[in-house]
Amino acid sequence: NENVHFCKVGEEFILVTLFDDRTTLGLVRLRTEKVVKELLKIFEEIIERMRRG
């Protein structure tokens, strides 16, 4: 049995996490919060580099 968690990353991206019954939704949300912050930094850097050419 799999569960799905969707999380908005900025205005343009969505993070989709699949997990089973061995993991709780609370743990997924906690870890996702950290990952989203890191992804935002990475995406912002990529977008800035693309703008500069």
PDB file of N, CA and C in Angstrom:
ATOM      1  N   ASN A   1       0.847  -1.183   0.000  1.00  0.00           N
ATOM      2  CA  ASN A   1       0.000   0.000   0.000  1.00  0.00           C
ATOM      3  C   ASN A   1       0.888   1.239   0.000  1.00  0.00           C
ATOM      4  N   GLU A   2       0.733   2.105  -0.983  1.00  0.00           N
ATOM      5  CA  GLU A   2       1.548   3.311  -1.082  1.00  0.00           C
ATOM      6  C   GLU A   2       0.720   4.554  -0.812  1.00  0.00           C
ATOM      7  N   ASN A   3       1.385   5.547  -0.269  1.00  0.00           N
ATOM      8  CA  ASN A   3       0.785   6.848  -0.022  1.00  0.00           C
ATOM      9  C   ASN A   3       1.513   7.871  -0.872  1.00  0.00           C
ATOM     10  N   VAL A   4       0.839   8.972  -1.167  1.00  0.00           N
ATOM     11  CA  VAL A   4       1.424  10.036  -1.980  1.00  0.00           C
ATOM     12  C   VAL A   4       1.293  11.350  -1.225  1.00  0.00           C
ATOM     13  N   HIS A   5       2.381  12.119  -1.218  1.00  0.00           N
ATOM     14  CA  HIS A   5       2.377  13.441  -0.587  1.00  0.00           C
ATOM     15  C   HIS A   5       2.825  14.447  -1.637  1.00  0.00           C
ATOM     16  N   PHE A   6       2.032  15.500  -1.845  1.00  0.00           N
ATOM     17  CA  PHE A   6       2.363  16.563  -2.785  1.00  0.00           C
ATOM     18  C   PHE A   6       2.754  17.803  -2.003  1.00  0.00           C
ATOM     19  N   CYS A   7       3.788  18.493  -2.477  1.00  0.00           N
ATOM     20  CA  CYS A   7       4.237  19.704  -1.798  1.00  0.00           C
ATOM     21  C   CYS A   7       4.681  20.728  -2.841  1.00  0.00           C
ATOM     22  N   LYS A   8       4.193  21.926  -2.704  1.00  0.00           N
ATOM     23  CA  LYS A   8       4.547  23.008  -3.615  1.00  0.00           C
ATOM     24  C   LYS A   8       5.973  23.475  -3.319  1.00  0.00           C
ATOM     25  N   VAL A   9       6.769  23.625  -4.377  1.00  0.00           N
ATOM     26  CA  VAL A   9       8.139  24.126  -4.249  1.00  0.00           C
ATOM     27  C   VAL A   9       8.206  25.418  -5.049  1.00  0.00           C
ATOM     28  N   GLY A  10       8.109  26.541  -4.372  1.00  0.00           N
ATOM     29  CA  GLY A  10       8.066  27.822  -5.070  1.00  0.00           C
ATOM     30  C   GLY A  10       6.758  27.957  -5.827  1.00  0.00           C
ATOM     31  N   GLU A  11       6.821  28.744  -6.890  1.00  0.00           N
ATOM     32  CA  GLU A  11       5.622  28.988  -7.691  1.00  0.00           C
ATOM     33  C   GLU A  11       5.524  28.073  -8.909  1.00  0.00           C
ATOM     34  N   GLU A  12       6.611  27.355  -9.218  1.00  0.00           N
ATOM     35  CA  GLU A  12       6.650  26.637 -10.487  1.00  0.00           C
ATOM     36  C   GLU A  12       6.795  25.123 -10.384  1.00  0.00           C
ATOM     37  N   PHE A  13       7.067  24.598  -9.208  1.00  0.00           N
ATOM     38  CA  PHE A  13       7.389  23.181  -9.091  1.00  0.00           C
ATOM     39  C   PHE A  13       6.543  22.504  -8.019  1.00  0.00           C
ATOM     40  N   ILE A  14       6.414  21.183  -8.168  1.00  0.00           N
ATOM     41  CA  ILE A  14       5.723  20.362  -7.179  1.00  0.00           C
ATOM     42  C   ILE A  14       6.627  19.170  -6.864  1.00  0.00           C
ATOM     43  N   LEU A  15       6.799  18.903  -5.588  1.00  0.00           N
ATOM     44  CA  LEU A  15       7.548  17.734  -5.143  1.00  0.00           C
ATOM     45  C   LEU A  15       6.536  16.644  -4.798  1.00  0.00           C
ATOM     46  N   VAL A  16       6.697  15.485  -5.409  1.00  0.00           N
ATOM     47  CA  VAL A  16       5.808  14.358  -5.151  1.00  0.00           C
ATOM     48  C   VAL A  16       6.618  13.282  -4.430  1.00  0.00           C
ATOM     49  N   THR A  17       6.123  12.846  -3.279  1.00  0.00           N
ATOM     50  CA  THR A  17       6.808  11.829  -2.485  1.00  0.00           C
ATOM     51  C   THR A  17       5.903  10.617  -2.341  1.00  0.00           C
ATOM     52  N   LEU A  18       6.432   9.465  -2.691  1.00  0.00           N
ATOM     53  CA  LEU A  18       5.717   8.199  -2.504  1.00  0.00           C
ATOM     54  C   LEU A  18       6.311   7.496  -1.292  1.00  0.00           C
ATOM     55  N   PHE A  19       5.457   6.987  -0.417  1.00  0.00           N
ATOM     56  CA  PHE A  19       5.947   6.280   0.762  1.00  0.00           C
ATOM     57  C   PHE A  19       4.961   5.196   1.159  1.00  0.00           C
ATOM     58  N   ASP A  20       5.474   4.220   1.901  1.00  0.00           N
ATOM     59  CA  ASP A  20       4.609   3.106   2.308  1.00  0.00           C
ATOM     60  C   ASP A  20       4.256   3.213   3.790  1.00  0.00           C
ATOM     61  N   ASP A  21       3.674   2.160   4.319  1.00  0.00           N
ATOM     62  CA  ASP A  21       3.178   2.168   5.695  1.00  0.00           C
ATOM     63  C   ASP A  21       4.286   2.150   6.749  1.00  0.00           C
ATOM     64  N   ARG A  22       5.531   1.944   6.330  1.00  0.00           N
ATOM     65  CA  ARG A  22       6.638   1.957   7.287  1.00  0.00           C
ATOM     66  C   ARG A  22       7.030   3.377   7.678  1.00  0.00           C
ATOM     67  N   THR A  23       6.513   4.366   6.957  1.00  0.00           N
ATOM     68  CA  THR A  23       6.816   5.772   7.214  1.00  0.00           C
ATOM     69  C   THR A  23       5.521   6.506   7.533  1.00  0.00           C
ATOM     70  N   THR A  24       5.589   7.436   8.469  1.00  0.00           N
ATOM     71  CA  THR A  24       4.398   8.208   8.826  1.00  0.00           C
ATOM     72  C   THR A  24       4.332   9.487   7.998  1.00  0.00           C
ATOM     73  N   LEU A  25       3.135   9.992   7.826  1.00  0.00           N
ATOM     74  CA  LEU A  25       2.947  11.244   7.106  1.00  0.00           C
ATOM     75  C   LEU A  25       3.677  12.383   7.814  1.00  0.00           C
ATOM     76  N   GLY A  26       3.683  12.370   9.130  1.00  0.00           N
ATOM     77  CA  GLY A  26       4.379  13.408   9.886  1.00  0.00           C
ATOM     78  C   GLY A  26       5.860  13.449   9.571  1.00  0.00           C
ATOM     79  N   LEU A  27       6.492  12.285   9.466  1.00  0.00           N
ATOM     80  CA  LEU A  27       7.916  12.229   9.132  1.00  0.00           C
ATOM     81  C   LEU A  27       8.152  12.718   7.707  1.00  0.00           C
ATOM     82  N   VAL A  28       7.283  12.327   6.798  1.00  0.00           N
ATOM     83  CA  VAL A  28       7.407  12.787   5.409  1.00  0.00           C
ATOM     84  C   VAL A  28       7.306  14.305   5.356  1.00  0.00           C
ATOM     85  N   ARG A  29       6.357  14.883   6.055  1.00  0.00           N
ATOM     86  CA  ARG A  29       6.194  16.340   6.069  1.00  0.00           C
ATOM     87  C   ARG A  29       7.419  17.028   6.662  1.00  0.00           C
ATOM     88  N   LEU A  30       7.958  16.471   7.724  1.00  0.00           N
ATOM     89  CA  LEU A  30       9.135  17.045   8.372  1.00  0.00           C
ATOM     90  C   LEU A  30      10.335  17.041   7.430  1.00  0.00           C
ATOM     91  N   ARG A  31      10.587  15.914   6.806  1.00  0.00           N
ATOM     92  CA  ARG A  31      11.725  15.803   5.883  1.00  0.00           C
ATOM     93  C   ARG A  31      11.500  16.650   4.636  1.00  0.00           C
ATOM     94  N   THR A  32      10.268  16.680   4.160  1.00  0.00           N
ATOM     95  CA  THR A  32       9.941  17.447   2.964  1.00  0.00           C
ATOM     96  C   THR A  32      10.197  18.930   3.177  1.00  0.00           C
ATOM     97  N   GLU A  33       9.897  19.426   4.360  1.00  0.00           N
ATOM     98  CA  GLU A  33      10.113  20.842   4.664  1.00  0.00           C
ATOM     99  C   GLU A  33      11.584  21.219   4.472  1.00  0.00           C
ATOM    100  N   LYS A  34      12.483  20.369   4.939  1.00  0.00           N
ATOM    101  CA  LYS A  34      13.919  20.621   4.779  1.00  0.00           C
ATOM    102  C   LYS A  34      14.329  20.547   3.313  1.00  0.00           C
ATOM    103  N   VAL A  35      13.825  19.545   2.618  1.00  0.00           N
ATOM    104  CA  VAL A  35      14.172  19.348   1.210  1.00  0.00           C
ATOM    105  C   VAL A  35      13.682  20.517   0.360  1.00  0.00           C
ATOM    106  N   VAL A  36      12.486  21.006   0.628  1.00  0.00           N
ATOM    107  CA  VAL A  36      11.922  22.117  -0.139  1.00  0.00           C
ATOM    108  C   VAL A  36      12.806  23.354  -0.010  1.00  0.00           C
ATOM    109  N   LYS A  37      13.299  23.634   1.180  1.00  0.00           N
ATOM    110  CA  LYS A  37      14.181  24.791   1.372  1.00  0.00           C
ATOM    111  C   LYS A  37      15.447  24.658   0.532  1.00  0.00           C
ATOM    112  N   GLU A  38      16.023  23.469   0.506  1.00  0.00           N
ATOM    113  CA  GLU A  38      17.233  23.240  -0.285  1.00  0.00           C
ATOM    114  C   GLU A  38      16.937  23.321  -1.783  1.00  0.00           C
ATOM    115  N   LEU A  39      15.822  22.735  -2.207  1.00  0.00           N
ATOM    116  CA  LEU A  39      15.454  22.790  -3.623  1.00  0.00           C
ATOM    117  C   LEU A  39      15.219  24.224  -4.081  1.00  0.00           C
ATOM    118  N   LEU A  40      14.594  25.033  -3.243  1.00  0.00           N
ATOM    119  CA  LEU A  40      14.359  26.433  -3.599  1.00  0.00           C
ATOM    120  C   LEU A  40      15.670  27.159  -3.843  1.00  0.00           C
ATOM    121  N   LYS A  41      16.663  26.920  -3.002  1.00  0.00           N
ATOM    122  CA  LYS A  41      17.978  27.537  -3.189  1.00  0.00           C
ATOM    123  C   LYS A  41      18.585  27.118  -4.524  1.00  0.00           C
ATOM    124  N   ILE A  42      18.515  25.831  -4.807  1.00  0.00           N
ATOM    125  CA  ILE A  42      19.081  25.303  -6.054  1.00  0.00           C
ATOM    126  C   ILE A  42      18.354  25.877  -7.261  1.00  0.00           C
ATOM    127  N   PHE A  43      17.032  25.859  -7.248  1.00  0.00           N
ATOM    128  CA  PHE A  43      16.257  26.366  -8.379  1.00  0.00           C
ATOM    129  C   PHE A  43      16.491  27.857  -8.594  1.00  0.00           C
ATOM    130  N   GLU A  44      16.567  28.621  -7.507  1.00  0.00           N
ATOM    131  CA  GLU A  44      16.817  30.060  -7.633  1.00  0.00           C
ATOM    132  C   GLU A  44      18.184  30.320  -8.257  1.00  0.00           C
ATOM    133  N   GLU A  45      19.174  29.529  -7.871  1.00  0.00           N
ATOM    134  CA  GLU A  45      20.515  29.677  -8.443  1.00  0.00           C
ATOM    135  C   GLU A  45      20.512  29.341  -9.932  1.00  0.00           C
ATOM    136  N   ILE A  46      19.829  28.281 -10.301  1.00  0.00           N
ATOM    137  CA  ILE A  46      19.747  27.887 -11.714  1.00  0.00           C
ATOM    138  C   ILE A  46      19.057  28.972 -12.529  1.00  0.00           C
ATOM    139  N   ILE A  47      17.949  29.482 -12.032  1.00  0.00           N
ATOM    140  CA  ILE A  47      17.208  30.522 -12.750  1.00  0.00           C
ATOM    141  C   ILE A  47      18.056  31.775 -12.896  1.00  0.00           C
ATOM    142  N   GLU A  48      18.779  32.150 -11.853  1.00  0.00           N
ATOM    143  CA  GLU A  48      19.643  33.334 -11.915  1.00  0.00           C
ATOM    144  C   GLU A  48      20.755  33.144 -12.939  1.00  0.00           C
ATOM    145  N   ARG A  49      21.351  31.974 -12.989  1.00  0.00           N
ATOM    146  CA  ARG A  49      22.404  31.693 -13.981  1.00  0.00           C
ATOM    147  C   ARG A  49      21.843  31.753 -15.396  1.00  0.00           C
ATOM    148  N   MET A  50      20.640  31.258 -15.583  1.00  0.00           N
ATOM    149  CA  MET A  50      20.025  31.289 -16.909  1.00  0.00           C
ATOM    150  C   MET A  50      19.754  32.722 -17.342  1.00  0.00           C
ATOM    151  N   ARG A  51      19.353  33.573 -16.423  1.00  0.00           N
ATOM    152  CA  ARG A  51      19.084  34.977 -16.752  1.00  0.00           C
ATOM    153  C   ARG A  51      20.354  35.707 -17.161  1.00  0.00           C
ATOM    154  N   ARG A  52      21.461  35.384 -16.486  1.00  0.00           N
ATOM    155  CA  ARG A  52      22.739  36.034 -16.794  1.00  0.00           C
ATOM    156  C   ARG A  52      23.331  35.530 -18.101  1.00  0.00           C
ATOM    157  N   GLY A  53      22.933  34.327 -18.504  1.00  0.00           N
ATOM    158  CA  GLY A  53      23.420  33.767 -19.760  1.00  0.00           C
ATOM    159  C   GLY A  53      24.683  33.097 -19.554  1.00  0.00           C
TER     160      GLY A  53
END
